[in-house]
Amino acid sequence: MKNSFKLLFLILAILAFNHPFLSSQKRNKGTSKREIRKRQEQANKRSQYNKFNPLQPMGHNASQARADFIWSYETANTVPQNAGNISIITPSRFSNRKGVEFGTSIGGLAVVPAFYLKKRWTEGKWYFASRHQVYSYAPMLYWGNELGYTSIYPLNRNLPVSIALKNELILSKPFLKDLNCGSAEQAYIILTGAIAYDYGFEVEETDVELMQRKLLRQRSNVILGGGGFWSARIQGDFYIRRNLYATLAVRGLFSDSPVGKSVEQNSSVKLKLTPRFSLSAGYWMTFGNGTETPILPIIDLTYHFGNKQGREEGLFGR
């Protein structure tokens, strides 16, 4: 009998010693919490994207996946609250209040400083927003004069100084596509239409009546001060495939000055390198009167920060 009890006790001891809980404790024995946390983070990075939703990183709620990769700054939507992006050429954006966005171009501060505020008034099937911007071409004319670029401004003429205001109305329509999980939709195509009016206020006058370079000619009234122009724009933003986006836009400019009318067309593709960084490349082309090459190439690197947000709030609550 005693031998039977000893044998039973030995079997229970062996089973207890090999219990998963004790095994995990033995494996973690001597491992700091910091090391355990580091291992868990490395494991999470191995699978970064949700296989059911290519726009949503793994481990994040559906309402916490970024959407501003496809909702560009020219659309009627704004970046998520307390989030935004920092770009070199294209506008850097930030929002500290839902539906309100602030923006400026860091690369353009020394050439054409511009600051804008965009307010989103409606969202859902249709997005409607207004954008209000203040900017000036005076620094560009100054540097062009200092460096001797006669194509920008004549060297023997006094430089104008003006401040311009732009007011724009933007309407966007997202087209949604079912995700693989079948329980939600995501915007894969966004069509946008906008109309705007720019007006330049003269600070220092000049005797020059018209800018000659293609990209500047239509904006003569604003650059020289005391005039303005209308513009109308249509644009498409597209989700091509995971991590790849594209933008196509056409803008018409209408002025009552001798410049008349012109058309501008710009396109770009954006590659999401990581959930935080994206690289974009494109061009800006002008059709109209004027001298110099009408194509302006654009390459930009963007850092995205703040909360991740993608599909609109309440989408899963349908």
mmCIF file of C-alpha atoms in Angstrom:
data_model
loop_
_atom_site.group_PDB
_atom_site.id
_atom_site.type_symbol
_atom_site.label_atom_id
_atom_site.label_comp_id
_atom_site.label_asym_id
_atom_site.label_seq_id
_atom_site.Cartn_x
_atom_site.Cartn_y
_atom_site.Cartn_z
ATOM 1 C CA MET A 1 0.000 0.000 0.000
ATOM 2 C CA LYS A 2 2.768 2.447 0.936
ATOM 3 C CA ASN A 3 4.530 1.688 -2.320
ATOM 4 C CA SER A 4 1.297 2.461 -4.228
ATOM 5 C CA PHE A 5 0.962 5.855 -2.509
ATOM 6 C CA LYS A 6 4.600 6.649 -3.280
ATOM 7 C CA LEU A 7 4.097 5.720 -6.933
ATOM 8 C CA LEU A 8 0.925 7.839 -7.167
ATOM 9 C CA PHE A 9 2.658 10.821 -5.534
ATOM 10 C CA LEU A 10 5.576 10.498 -7.961
ATOM 11 C CA ILE A 11 3.235 10.485 -10.987
ATOM 12 C CA LEU A 12 1.372 13.585 -9.741
ATOM 13 C CA ALA A 13 4.656 15.383 -9.105
ATOM 14 C CA ILE A 14 5.873 14.648 -12.650
ATOM 15 C CA LEU A 15 2.568 15.852 -14.168
ATOM 16 C CA ALA A 16 2.606 19.035 -12.115
ATOM 17 C CA PHE A 17 6.200 19.778 -12.993
ATOM 18 C CA ASN A 18 5.395 19.560 -16.714
ATOM 19 C CA HIS A 19 2.244 21.700 -16.471
ATOM 20 C CA PRO A 20 2.222 24.496 -19.153
ATOM 21 C CA PHE A 21 2.027 27.217 -16.513
ATOM 22 C CA LEU A 22 5.160 26.015 -14.757
ATOM 23 C CA SER A 23 6.859 25.439 -18.103
ATOM 24 C CA SER A 24 6.181 29.049 -19.131
ATOM 25 C CA GLN A 25 7.493 30.257 -15.798
ATOM 26 C CA LYS A 26 10.676 28.262 -16.290
ATOM 27 C CA ARG A 27 11.131 29.704 -19.780
ATOM 28 C CA ASN A 28 10.613 33.253 -18.514
ATOM 29 C CA LYS A 29 12.730 32.764 -15.422
ATOM 30 C CA GLY A 30 15.616 35.183 -15.549
ATOM 31 C CA THR A 31 13.998 37.167 -18.425
ATOM 32 C CA SER A 32 13.112 40.762 -17.633
ATOM 33 C CA LYS A 33 9.710 42.250 -18.429
ATOM 34 C CA ARG A 34 11.420 44.607 -20.838
ATOM 35 C CA GLU A 35 12.903 41.684 -22.799
ATOM 36 C CA ILE A 36 9.537 39.897 -22.881
ATOM 37 C CA ARG A 37 7.843 43.057 -24.170
ATOM 38 C CA LYS A 38 10.557 43.470 -26.816
ATOM 39 C CA ARG A 39 9.993 39.910 -28.054
ATOM 40 C CA GLN A 40 6.252 40.529 -28.287
ATOM 41 C CA GLU A 41 6.788 43.713 -30.310
ATOM 42 C CA GLN A 42 9.085 41.887 -32.725
ATOM 43 C CA ALA A 43 6.465 39.180 -33.169
ATOM 44 C CA ASN A 44 3.805 41.806 -33.940
ATOM 45 C CA LYS A 45 5.984 43.423 -36.611
ATOM 46 C CA ARG A 46 6.227 40.134 -38.520
ATOM 47 C CA SER A 47 2.544 40.472 -39.501
ATOM 48 C CA GLN A 48 1.896 44.155 -40.048
ATOM 49 C CA TYR A 49 -1.238 44.153 -42.153
ATOM 50 C CA ASN A 50 -4.667 42.671 -41.671
ATOM 51 C CA LYS A 51 -5.206 40.013 -44.349
ATOM 52 C CA PHE A 52 -8.918 40.949 -44.468
ATOM 53 C CA ASN A 53 -8.232 44.669 -44.915
ATOM 54 C CA PRO A 54 -5.100 45.754 -46.818
ATOM 55 C CA LEU A 55 -5.543 49.331 -45.563
ATOM 56 C CA GLN A 56 -5.599 48.434 -41.865
ATOM 57 C CA PRO A 57 -2.495 47.397 -39.856
ATOM 58 C CA MET A 58 -2.839 44.247 -37.778
ATOM 59 C CA GLY A 59 -3.688 44.842 -34.151
ATOM 60 C CA HIS A 60 -5.606 48.071 -34.781
ATOM 61 C CA ASN A 61 -9.354 48.622 -34.659
ATOM 62 C CA ALA A 62 -11.092 49.235 -37.979
ATOM 63 C CA SER A 63 -11.611 52.882 -37.041
ATOM 64 C CA GLN A 64 -7.887 53.277 -36.347
ATOM 65 C CA ALA A 65 -6.426 52.585 -39.807
ATOM 66 C CA ARG A 66 -5.094 55.548 -41.785
ATOM 67 C CA ALA A 67 -7.288 56.965 -44.538
ATOM 68 C CA ASP A 68 -5.362 60.121 -45.453
ATOM 69 C CA PHE A 69 -3.205 58.117 -47.871
ATOM 70 C CA ILE A 70 -6.130 58.173 -50.312
ATOM 71 C CA TRP A 71 -7.896 61.293 -48.976
ATOM 72 C CA SER A 72 -5.318 63.805 -50.272
ATOM 73 C CA TYR A 73 -5.111 67.424 -49.130
ATOM 74 C CA GLU A 74 -7.069 68.549 -52.207
ATOM 75 C CA THR A 75 -10.163 66.523 -51.248
ATOM 76 C CA ALA A 76 -13.019 67.648 -48.989
ATOM 77 C CA ASN A 77 -11.922 65.399 -46.108
ATOM 78 C CA THR A 78 -9.470 66.323 -43.358
ATOM 79 C CA VAL A 79 -6.726 64.394 -41.583
ATOM 80 C CA PRO A 80 -7.744 62.625 -38.334
ATOM 81 C CA GLN A 81 -7.940 64.678 -35.173
ATOM 82 C CA ASN A 82 -4.570 65.069 -33.413
ATOM 83 C CA ALA A 83 -2.831 63.607 -36.451
ATOM 84 C CA GLY A 84 -1.347 64.770 -39.725
ATOM 85 C CA ASN A 85 1.708 64.574 -41.940
ATOM 86 C CA ILE A 86 4.974 66.406 -42.533
ATOM 87 C CA SER A 87 5.977 66.741 -46.191
ATOM 88 C CA ILE A 88 8.842 68.513 -47.899
ATOM 89 C CA ILE A 89 7.075 69.896 -50.992
ATOM 90 C CA THR A 90 3.346 69.199 -50.765
ATOM 91 C CA PRO A 91 1.404 70.740 -47.862
ATOM 92 C CA SER A 92 2.088 69.443 -44.374
ATOM 93 C CA ARG A 93 -1.199 68.961 -42.525
ATOM 94 C CA PHE A 94 -2.386 68.856 -38.937
ATOM 95 C CA SER A 95 -5.717 68.716 -37.116
ATOM 96 C CA ASN A 96 -6.416 69.438 -33.462
ATOM 97 C CA ARG A 97 -10.181 69.419 -33.897
ATOM 98 C CA LYS A 98 -12.466 67.028 -35.750
ATOM 99 C CA GLY A 99 -13.210 68.275 -39.261
ATOM 100 C CA VAL A 100 -10.671 71.130 -39.151
ATOM 101 C CA GLU A 101 -7.281 71.016 -40.868
ATOM 102 C CA PHE A 102 -4.331 73.415 -40.980
ATOM 103 C CA GLY A 103 -1.644 73.231 -43.645
ATOM 104 C CA THR A 104 1.500 74.790 -45.087
ATOM 105 C CA SER A 105 4.285 73.773 -47.455
ATOM 106 C CA ILE A 106 7.613 73.576 -45.637
ATOM 107 C CA GLY A 107 9.599 73.583 -48.878
ATOM 108 C CA GLY A 108 7.684 76.612 -50.127
ATOM 109 C CA LEU A 109 8.104 78.832 -47.056
ATOM 110 C CA ALA A 110 11.211 80.506 -48.499
ATOM 111 C CA VAL A 111 9.719 80.850 -51.980
ATOM 112 C CA VAL A 112 5.913 81.069 -51.864
ATOM 113 C CA PRO A 113 4.860 80.999 -48.183
ATOM 114 C CA ALA A 114 1.277 79.797 -47.849
ATOM 115 C CA PHE A 115 -0.980 78.866 -44.947
ATOM 116 C CA TYR A 116 -4.483 77.436 -45.178
ATOM 117 C CA LEU A 117 -7.385 76.353 -43.012
ATOM 118 C CA LYS A 118 -9.872 73.743 -44.262
ATOM 119 C CA LYS A 119 -13.224 73.117 -42.620
ATOM 120 C CA ARG A 120 -15.212 69.965 -43.413
ATOM 121 C CA TRP A 121 -18.913 70.767 -43.165
ATOM 122 C CA THR A 122 -20.506 67.443 -44.123
ATOM 123 C CA GLU A 123 -19.376 63.811 -44.402
ATOM 124 C CA GLY A 124 -20.925 60.502 -45.413
ATOM 125 C CA LYS A 125 -22.012 59.779 -48.981
ATOM 126 C CA TRP A 126 -20.832 63.264 -49.903
ATOM 127 C CA TYR A 127 -18.087 65.369 -48.318
ATOM 128 C CA PHE A 128 -18.242 69.161 -48.474
ATOM 129 C CA ALA A 129 -15.531 71.541 -47.240
ATOM 130 C CA SER A 130 -14.291 75.103 -47.593
ATOM 131 C CA ARG A 131 -10.630 76.056 -47.672
ATOM 132 C CA HIS A 132 -9.213 79.509 -46.965
ATOM 133 C CA GLN A 133 -5.604 80.330 -47.775
ATOM 134 C CA VAL A 134 -3.199 83.286 -47.574
ATOM 135 C CA TYR A 135 0.040 83.323 -49.595
ATOM 136 C CA SER A 136 2.583 85.550 -51.352
ATOM 137 C CA TYR A 137 4.883 85.270 -54.376
ATOM 138 C CA ALA A 138 7.147 88.114 -53.196
ATOM 139 C CA PRO A 139 9.981 85.896 -51.841
ATOM 140 C CA MET A 140 10.154 83.958 -55.131
ATOM 141 C CA LEU A 141 10.470 87.181 -57.132
ATOM 142 C CA TYR A 142 13.132 88.444 -54.743
ATOM 143 C CA TRP A 143 15.282 85.300 -55.013
ATOM 144 C CA GLY A 144 14.776 85.153 -58.775
ATOM 145 C CA ASN A 145 16.012 88.735 -59.019
ATOM 146 C CA GLU A 146 18.973 88.126 -56.693
ATOM 147 C CA LEU A 147 20.081 85.008 -58.598
ATOM 148 C CA GLY A 148 19.596 86.628 -62.001
ATOM 149 C CA TYR A 149 16.758 84.432 -63.295
ATOM 150 C CA THR A 150 15.288 86.725 -65.937
ATOM 151 C CA SER A 151 12.730 84.065 -66.878
ATOM 152 C CA ILE A 152 11.062 84.622 -63.497
ATOM 153 C CA TYR A 153 11.206 88.425 -63.398
ATOM 154 C CA PRO A 154 13.005 91.192 -65.375
ATOM 155 C CA LEU A 155 16.186 92.280 -63.599
ATOM 156 C CA ASN A 156 15.847 95.986 -64.377
ATOM 157 C CA ARG A 157 12.316 96.437 -63.002
ATOM 158 C CA ASN A 158 11.158 97.175 -59.477
ATOM 159 C CA LEU A 159 9.857 94.139 -57.552
ATOM 160 C CA PRO A 160 6.152 93.942 -56.659
ATOM 161 C CA VAL A 161 4.996 92.860 -53.224
ATOM 162 C CA SER A 162 1.502 91.434 -52.855
ATOM 163 C CA ILE A 163 -0.487 89.244 -50.484
ATOM 164 C CA ALA A 164 -3.082 86.891 -51.934
ATOM 165 C CA LEU A 165 -6.211 85.342 -50.472
ATOM 166 C CA LYS A 166 -7.838 82.184 -51.812
ATOM 167 C CA ASN A 167 -11.324 80.943 -50.954
ATOM 168 C CA GLU A 168 -12.339 77.521 -52.248
ATOM 169 C CA LEU A 169 -15.388 75.251 -52.087
ATOM 170 C CA ILE A 170 -14.662 71.495 -52.359
ATOM 171 C CA LEU A 171 -17.082 68.613 -52.932
ATOM 172 C CA SER A 172 -15.932 64.964 -52.816
ATOM 173 C CA LYS A 173 -17.739 61.707 -53.534
ATOM 174 C CA PRO A 174 -16.140 58.468 -52.237
ATOM 175 C CA PHE A 175 -16.909 55.175 -53.961
ATOM 176 C CA LEU A 176 -16.765 52.302 -51.501
ATOM 177 C CA LYS A 177 -15.701 48.720 -52.034
ATOM 178 C CA ASP A 178 -16.462 45.702 -49.861
ATOM 179 C CA LEU A 179 -13.487 44.373 -47.956
ATOM 180 C CA ASN A 180 -12.608 40.695 -47.875
ATOM 181 C CA CYS A 181 -14.193 40.263 -44.458
ATOM 182 C CA GLY A 182 -17.546 41.329 -45.959
ATOM 183 C CA SER A 183 -18.581 43.397 -42.943
ATOM 184 C CA ALA A 184 -17.337 46.851 -43.982
ATOM 185 C CA GLU A 185 -16.489 49.048 -46.939
ATOM 186 C CA GLN A 186 -13.501 51.235 -47.747
ATOM 187 C CA ALA A 187 -13.096 54.166 -50.174
ATOM 188 C CA TYR A 188 -11.136 52.987 -53.198
ATOM 189 C CA ILE A 189 -12.023 55.864 -55.545
ATOM 190 C CA ILE A 190 -12.673 59.488 -54.576
ATOM 191 C CA LEU A 191 -13.905 62.035 -57.138
ATOM 192 C CA THR A 192 -13.580 65.712 -56.262
ATOM 193 C CA GLY A 193 -14.801 68.942 -57.784
ATOM 194 C CA ALA A 194 -13.826 72.426 -56.589
ATOM 195 C CA ILE A 195 -14.204 76.084 -57.466
ATOM 196 C CA ALA A 196 -11.998 78.871 -56.103
ATOM 197 C CA TYR A 197 -11.225 82.564 -56.395
ATOM 198 C CA ASP A 198 -7.764 84.076 -55.789
ATOM 199 C CA TYR A 199 -7.240 87.789 -55.271
ATOM 200 C CA GLY A 200 -3.967 89.662 -54.756
ATOM 201 C CA PHE A 201 -3.646 92.825 -52.668
ATOM 202 C CA GLU A 202 -0.872 95.183 -53.728
ATOM 203 C CA VAL A 203 1.641 96.212 -51.046
ATOM 204 C CA GLU A 204 4.356 97.660 -53.306
ATOM 205 C CA GLU A 205 3.425 98.504 -56.897
ATOM 206 C CA THR A 206 5.380 97.807 -60.066
ATOM 207 C CA ASP A 207 5.249 98.946 -63.663
ATOM 208 C CA VAL A 208 5.327 95.365 -64.974
ATOM 209 C CA GLU A 209 1.924 94.391 -66.342
ATOM 210 C CA LEU A 210 2.272 90.678 -67.107
ATOM 211 C CA MET A 211 4.329 87.706 -65.952
ATOM 212 C CA GLN A 212 5.824 85.686 -68.810
ATOM 213 C CA ARG A 213 6.607 82.226 -67.454
ATOM 214 C CA LYS A 214 3.882 79.635 -68.080
ATOM 215 C CA LEU A 215 3.234 78.654 -64.476
ATOM 216 C CA LEU A 216 3.143 82.329 -63.433
ATOM 217 C CA ARG A 217 1.487 84.048 -66.390
ATOM 218 C CA GLN A 218 -2.097 83.125 -65.483
ATOM 219 C CA ARG A 219 -1.435 84.318 -61.935
ATOM 220 C CA SER A 220 -0.206 87.748 -63.033
ATOM 221 C CA ASN A 221 -3.052 89.657 -61.383
ATOM 222 C CA VAL A 222 -2.339 88.019 -58.032
ATOM 223 C CA ILE A 223 1.469 88.228 -58.234
ATOM 224 C CA LEU A 224 1.514 91.872 -59.299
ATOM 225 C CA GLY A 225 -1.376 92.823 -56.993
ATOM 226 C CA GLY A 226 -4.748 94.414 -57.548
ATOM 227 C CA GLY A 227 -6.457 91.568 -59.393
ATOM 228 C CA GLY A 228 -7.521 87.958 -59.299
ATOM 229 C CA PHE A 229 -8.662 84.877 -61.193
ATOM 230 C CA TRP A 230 -11.179 82.050 -60.939
ATOM 231 C CA SER A 231 -10.272 78.380 -61.059
ATOM 232 C CA ALA A 232 -12.280 75.160 -61.371
ATOM 233 C CA ARG A 233 -10.840 71.721 -60.637
ATOM 234 C CA ILE A 234 -11.815 68.084 -61.055
ATOM 235 C CA GLN A 235 -9.728 65.366 -59.432
ATOM 236 C CA GLY A 236 -9.625 61.619 -58.883
ATOM 237 C CA ASP A 237 -7.808 59.831 -56.056
ATOM 238 C CA PHE A 238 -7.383 56.074 -56.413
ATOM 239 C CA TYR A 239 -6.350 53.097 -54.330
ATOM 240 C CA ILE A 240 -4.488 50.975 -56.897
ATOM 241 C CA ARG A 241 -3.231 48.158 -54.711
ATOM 242 C CA ARG A 242 -1.748 47.671 -51.266
ATOM 243 C CA ASN A 243 0.615 50.570 -50.486
ATOM 244 C CA LEU A 244 0.116 52.266 -53.891
ATOM 245 C CA TYR A 245 -2.129 55.277 -54.570
ATOM 246 C CA ALA A 246 -2.576 57.732 -57.454
ATOM 247 C CA THR A 247 -3.997 61.212 -58.054
ATOM 248 C CA LEU A 248 -5.124 62.730 -61.369
ATOM 249 C CA ALA A 249 -6.347 66.333 -61.584
ATOM 250 C CA VAL A 250 -7.230 68.972 -64.178
ATOM 251 C CA ARG A 251 -7.638 72.663 -63.319
ATOM 252 C CA GLY A 252 -8.941 75.482 -65.493
ATOM 253 C CA LEU A 253 -7.895 79.091 -64.757
ATOM 254 C CA PHE A 254 -10.007 82.015 -65.930
ATOM 255 C CA SER A 255 -8.916 85.643 -65.807
ATOM 256 C CA ASP A 256 -10.204 88.900 -67.238
ATOM 257 C CA SER A 257 -6.618 90.063 -67.853
ATOM 258 C CA PRO A 258 -4.813 89.763 -71.230
ATOM 259 C CA VAL A 259 -3.768 86.260 -70.119
ATOM 260 C CA GLY A 260 -7.207 84.832 -70.798
ATOM 261 C CA LYS A 261 -7.678 81.159 -69.984
ATOM 262 C CA SER A 262 -5.314 78.249 -69.387
ATOM 263 C CA VAL A 263 -5.422 74.614 -68.277
ATOM 264 C CA GLU A 264 -3.205 72.865 -65.744
ATOM 265 C CA GLN A 265 -2.904 69.108 -65.339
ATOM 266 C CA ASN A 266 -1.103 67.297 -62.534
ATOM 267 C CA SER A 267 -0.667 63.631 -61.675
ATOM 268 C CA SER A 268 1.181 61.756 -58.953
ATOM 269 C CA VAL A 269 1.645 58.293 -57.495
ATOM 270 C CA LYS A 270 2.220 57.617 -53.811
ATOM 271 C CA LEU A 271 3.989 54.582 -52.395
ATOM 272 C CA LYS A 272 3.491 53.764 -48.722
ATOM 273 C CA LEU A 273 6.944 52.654 -47.585
ATOM 274 C CA THR A 274 5.886 51.962 -43.986
ATOM 275 C CA PRO A 275 2.787 52.817 -41.926
ATOM 276 C CA ARG A 276 4.558 56.112 -41.138
ATOM 277 C CA PHE A 277 6.409 57.064 -44.349
ATOM 278 C CA SER A 278 5.305 57.507 -47.957
ATOM 279 C CA LEU A 279 7.114 58.560 -51.126
ATOM 280 C CA SER A 280 5.335 60.380 -53.966
ATOM 281 C CA ALA A 281 6.375 61.425 -57.460
ATOM 282 C CA GLY A 282 4.515 63.365 -60.119
ATOM 283 C CA TYR A 283 4.384 66.429 -62.338
ATOM 284 C CA TRP A 284 2.534 69.700 -62.907
ATOM 285 C CA MET A 285 1.870 70.733 -66.523
ATOM 286 C CA THR A 286 0.498 74.009 -67.893
ATOM 287 C CA PHE A 287 -1.145 74.546 -71.302
ATOM 288 C CA GLY A 288 -1.357 78.202 -72.300
ATOM 289 C CA ASN A 289 0.592 81.236 -73.398
ATOM 290 C CA GLY A 290 4.009 81.967 -71.937
ATOM 291 C CA THR A 291 7.662 81.001 -72.140
ATOM 292 C CA GLU A 292 9.792 78.281 -70.534
ATOM 293 C CA THR A 293 9.079 74.569 -70.059
ATOM 294 C CA PRO A 294 5.474 73.917 -69.035
ATOM 295 C CA ILE A 295 6.269 70.762 -66.964
ATOM 296 C CA LEU A 296 7.325 70.911 -63.324
ATOM 297 C CA PRO A 297 8.434 67.560 -61.794
ATOM 298 C CA ILE A 298 7.605 66.896 -58.129
ATOM 299 C CA ILE A 299 9.168 64.341 -55.759
ATOM 300 C CA ASP A 300 8.197 64.322 -52.095
ATOM 301 C CA LEU A 301 8.754 62.353 -48.884
ATOM 302 C CA THR A 302 6.068 62.381 -46.184
ATOM 303 C CA TYR A 303 6.036 61.371 -42.526
ATOM 304 C CA HIS A 304 2.588 60.511 -41.121
ATOM 305 C CA PHE A 305 2.078 60.976 -37.395
ATOM 306 C CA GLY A 306 -0.649 60.820 -34.770
ATOM 307 C CA ASN A 307 -3.663 58.601 -34.484
ATOM 308 C CA LYS A 308 -4.270 56.066 -37.209
ATOM 309 C CA GLN A 309 -7.748 56.380 -38.684
ATOM 310 C CA GLY A 310 -9.296 54.944 -41.785
ATOM 311 C CA ARG A 311 -12.918 54.130 -42.345
ATOM 312 C CA GLU A 312 -15.394 56.708 -41.170
ATOM 313 C CA GLU A 313 -16.758 56.466 -37.653
ATOM 314 C CA GLY A 314 -19.891 54.380 -37.340
ATOM 315 C CA LEU A 315 -19.210 52.306 -40.433
ATOM 316 C CA PHE A 316 -19.426 49.054 -38.461
ATOM 317 C CA GLY A 317 -22.530 50.308 -36.703
ATOM 318 C CA ARG A 318 -24.722 50.094 -39.794
#
